[in-house]
């Protein structure tokens, strides 16, 4: 089996692996200014998408130019999330060099789309492929690829622990080779129940004190998870941004969430903000809790709420995930200031961090890989892939961290 690492190698973003020059696994986008895409030019016979996050699916529509369009294989939620993300990219960058596709390509995705549930084996570019629940977000999958000689397990993003929105991964299909994500290879998450308790306590305190809490959250997965957390603790809230669209969408996929009834309750507990800034300003002054995009304060309705609440130390901003270096969220946590409308302003409202990660931590990664001792492991999707590969080798694994653009035969 021939593997080409076209993106997501020694980095997080633009994931793309080409198998036997014909089957593409993921085709993502690395957000930034400017955004970056997988290297090389590919014309696969089929593309298999692990899950509906931008760094795994963001560049897929660009594969649908030319005359031969590949089939696009994914779970039903991944399909819907991909289309939501593609439309969002068109809105942000459409018509510019930063958007490698058009509305036409996005429409073709519907034509080329083939849905598969977990555990159902299907044919793609001459390979047998099976999805297994990866426990990351609704619809997320480990991808098992069999070319008749070698079985490759591409873990893609996964979580070994249960979240409220999705259950953790439990399937460990037999494989001869593993490509493993490593986002949190040097982090041990605090126990989820403890994180939840701290978060809920903090939100409650601020509300009792008469303050407003803004909870920046990623649209896909995190927003819904937080609404479920707040609902489980009887805390009323507002929800704003792209996460509300995803919330509505997930109603159509009850089989891909852990507890559809709980998600439904969380949805009715949250008041959906329709999107006028006047309304947002009123809500911000209301001693309320607002879950909103973007998760790293790099845009979205959060940027209307923050200026309204920033001057009062009674208010709070609860960040709910990793803040990438150079993002306004990171600046806020580290320096207590925030970039607003081009200028940097001080923030008196308290900023706090809560690790609601949807990825396995070091312990989770190692426990997952323990089932694949003896199989070569390629580490990708992380900031310290080479170091983690070295640590695995010291632990008896045959492990490597391929660089971007590398081809390996296994
Ligand atoms: Zn992901």
mmCIF file of N, CA and C and ligand atoms in Angstrom, residues 51 53 136 157, ligand 1:
data_model
loop_
_atom_site.group_PDB
_atom_site.id
_atom_site.type_symbol
_atom_site.label_atom_id
_atom_site.label_comp_id
_atom_site.label_asym_id
_atom_site.label_seq_id
_atom_site.Cartn_x
_atom_site.Cartn_y
_atom_site.Cartn_z
ATOM 1 N N UNK A 51 -14.799 13.243 8.977
ATOM 2 C CA UNK A 51 -15.803 13.979 9.757
ATOM 3 C C UNK A 51 -15.916 15.427 9.275
ATOM 4 N N UNK A 53 -15.362 18.568 10.070
ATOM 5 C CA UNK A 53 -14.625 19.753 10.526
ATOM 6 C C UNK A 53 -13.832 20.308 9.345
ATOM 7 N N UNK A 136 -15.830 11.691 18.260
ATOM 8 C CA UNK A 136 -15.274 13.060 18.237
ATOM 9 C C UNK A 136 -16.411 14.082 18.125
ATOM 10 N N UNK A 157 -9.724 12.196 13.789
ATOM 11 C CA UNK A 157 -9.878 12.753 15.134
ATOM 12 C C UNK A 157 -10.785 11.844 15.963
HETATM 13 ZN ZN1 LIG B 1 -12.087 17.388 14.147
#
